[in-house]
CSV table of C-alpha atoms in Angstrom, one decimal:
chain,number,residue,atom,x,y,z
W,1039,MET,CA,2.3,-0.7,15.0
W,1040,ASP,CA,4.7,1.7,13.3
W,1041,ILE,CA,3.7,0.7,9.8
W,1042,PHE,CA,0.0,1.4,10.6
W,1043,THR,CA,0.8,4.8,12.3
W,1044,TYR,CA,2.8,5.8,9.1
W,1045,LYS,CA,-0.2,4.6,6.9
W,1046,LEU,CA,-2.4,7.0,8.7
W,1047,LEU,CA,-0.1,10.2,8.2
W,1048,GLU,CA,0.3,9.5,4.6
W,1049,LYS,CA,-1.6,12.1,2.4
W,1050,ASN,CA,-1.2,10.5,-1.1
W,1051,ASN,CA,-4.1,8.2,-1.5
W,1052,LYS,CA,-2.3,5.5,-3.4
W,1053,LYS,CA,0.6,5.4,-0.8
W,1054,LEU,CA,-2.1,5.2,1.8
W,1055,LEU,CA,-3.7,2.1,0.2
W,1056,LEU,CA,-0.3,0.4,-0.2
W,1057,MET,CA,0.7,0.9,3.3
W,1058,GLN,CA,-2.8,-0.2,4.4
W,1059,ILE,CA,-2.2,-3.3,2.3
W,1060,ILE,CA,1.2,-3.9,4.3
W,1061,ALA,CA,-0.5,-3.2,7.7
W,1062,CYS,CA,-3.3,-5.7,6.8
W,1063,ILE,CA,-0.7,-8.3,6.3
W,1064,PHE,CA,0.7,-7.9,9.6
W,1065,PHE,CA,-2.8,-7.8,11.0
W,1066,THR,CA,-3.6,-11.2,9.5
W,1067,LEU,CA,-0.4,-12.6,11.4
W,1068,ASN,CA,-1.9,-10.9,14.5
W,1069,TYR,CA,-5.7,-11.9,14.3
W,1070,GLY,CA,-4.4,-15.5,13.2
W,1071,PHE,CA,-2.4,-15.9,16.5
W,1072,LEU,CA,-5.4,-14.6,18.6
W,1073,ASN,CA,-7.7,-16.9,16.7
W,1074,THR,CA,-10.2,-14.4,15.9
W,1075,LYS,CA,-11.9,-15.8,12.9
W,1076,SER,CA,-14.3,-13.0,11.7
W,1077,ALA,CA,-11.4,-10.3,12.0
W,1078,LEU,CA,-9.0,-12.5,10.2
W,1079,ILE,CA,-11.3,-13.1,7.3
W,1080,VAL,CA,-12.3,-9.5,7.1
W,1081,VAL,CA,-8.6,-8.3,7.1
W,1082,ILE,CA,-7.8,-10.7,4.2
W,1083,PHE,CA,-10.7,-9.4,2.3
W,1084,GLU,CA,-9.5,-5.8,3.0
W,1085,ILE,CA,-6.4,-6.7,1.2
W,1086,PHE,CA,-8.3,-7.7,-1.8
W,1087,ARG,CA,-10.6,-4.7,-1.6
W,1088,ASP,CA,-7.7,-2.3,-1.3
W,1089,PHE,CA,-6.2,-3.8,-4.4
W,1090,LEU,CA,-9.5,-3.1,-6.1
W,1091,TYR,CA,-9.5,0.5,-4.9
W,1092,LEU,CA,-5.7,0.7,-6.5
W,1093,LYS,CA,-6.6,-0.6,-9.8
W,1094,PHE,CA,-10.0,1.0,-10.6
W,1095,LYS,CA,-11.3,4.7,-10.4
W,1096,LYS,CA,-14.9,4.2,-9.7
W,1097,ARG,CA,-14.5,3.5,-5.9
W,1098,ASN,CA,-18.2,3.9,-5.2
W,1099,ASN,CA,-18.8,0.9,-7.4
W,1100,ILE,CA,-16.2,-1.2,-5.6
W,1101,PHE,CA,-17.9,-0.1,-2.3
W,1102,ILE,CA,-21.4,-1.3,-3.6
W,1103,ILE,CA,-19.8,-4.6,-4.9
W,1104,CYS,CA,-18.1,-5.3,-1.6
W,1105,LEU,CA,-21.2,-4.9,0.7
W,1106,PRO,CA,-22.7,-8.3,-0.1
W,1107,PHE,CA,-19.2,-9.9,0.8
W,1108,TYR,CA,-19.4,-8.2,4.2
W,1109,ILE,CA,-22.8,-9.5,5.0
W,1110,ILE,CA,-21.8,-13.0,3.9
W,1111,ILE,CA,-18.7,-12.7,6.1
W,1112,SER,CA,-20.6,-11.7,9.0
W,1113,ILE,CA,-23.2,-14.5,8.5
W,1114,ILE,CA,-20.4,-17.1,8.2
W,1115,THR,CA,-18.5,-15.9,11.1
W,1116,TYR,CA,-21.0,-14.8,13.6
W,1117,GLU,CA,-20.5,-15.9,17.1
W,1118,ASN,CA,-22.0,-12.9,19.1
W,1119,ILE,CA,-22.4,-9.2,18.7
W,1120,ILE,CA,-18.8,-8.6,19.4
W,1121,SER,CA,-17.8,-10.6,16.5
W,1122,THR,CA,-19.5,-8.2,14.1
W,1123,LEU,CA,-17.6,-5.2,15.3
W,1124,SER,CA,-14.4,-6.0,12.9
W,1125,ILE,CA,-16.9,-6.1,10.0
W,1126,ILE,CA,-18.7,-3.0,11.1
W,1127,ALA,CA,-15.3,-1.0,11.1
W,1128,SER,CA,-14.3,-2.4,7.9
W,1129,VAL,CA,-17.5,-1.3,6.2
W,1130,PHE,CA,-16.9,2.2,7.6
W,1131,ASP,CA,-13.4,1.9,6.5
W,1132,SER,CA,-14.4,0.9,2.9
W,1133,TYR,CA,-16.9,3.8,2.7
W,1134,ALA,CA,-14.3,6.3,3.8
W,1135,LEU,CA,-12.0,5.2,1.0
W,1136,THR,CA,-14.6,6.1,-1.6
W,1137,LYS,CA,-14.2,9.9,-0.7
W,1138,LYS,CA,-11.5,12.0,-2.1
W,1139,ASN,CA,-10.3,14.1,0.8
W,1140,GLN,CA,-9.6,11.8,3.9
W,1141,LYS,CA,-8.2,13.1,7.0
W,1142,VAL,CA,-7.2,11.0,10.0
W,1143,VAL,CA,-8.4,11.8,13.5
W,1144,SER,CA,-6.9,10.2,16.4
W,1145,THR,CA,-8.5,10.2,19.8
W,1146,LYS,CA,-6.0,11.1,22.7
W,1147,TYR,CA,-7.4,8.6,25.2
W,1148,ASN,CA,-7.2,5.3,23.4
W,1149,ASN,CA,-5.4,5.9,20.2
W,1150,ILE,CA,-8.5,5.0,17.9
W,1151,TYR,CA,-8.0,6.3,14.4
W,1152,PHE,CA,-10.9,7.5,12.2
W,1153,LEU,CA,-10.7,8.4,8.5
W,1154,VAL,CA,-12.9,11.7,8.5
W,1155,ASN,CA,-14.3,12.9,5.1
W,1156,ILE,CA,-13.9,16.7,4.5
């Protein structure tokens, strides 16, 4: 997805969050068609979370407030251990967004992207 790649290359944190919101909208369509309930709910929650990150300066508080919602989502949508992977990835993403200097690292083998705090 080109929007997702552009989002990862953006250095401005506000633009990064806006592009992530746009990418999440496309991911909701993707997960909706794949009928993956936990990933769909997590991505919808990520859109809400990213709006909070854009509006408020204290990102650590937002991360702490979001943790119970991740737990509730994981309890409601639990089917097997694999259904929790999208939730775990979203928690890591949420934590990485609380840090000021993010770098994006991509593995060459399978194009998995990570936010790295420096």
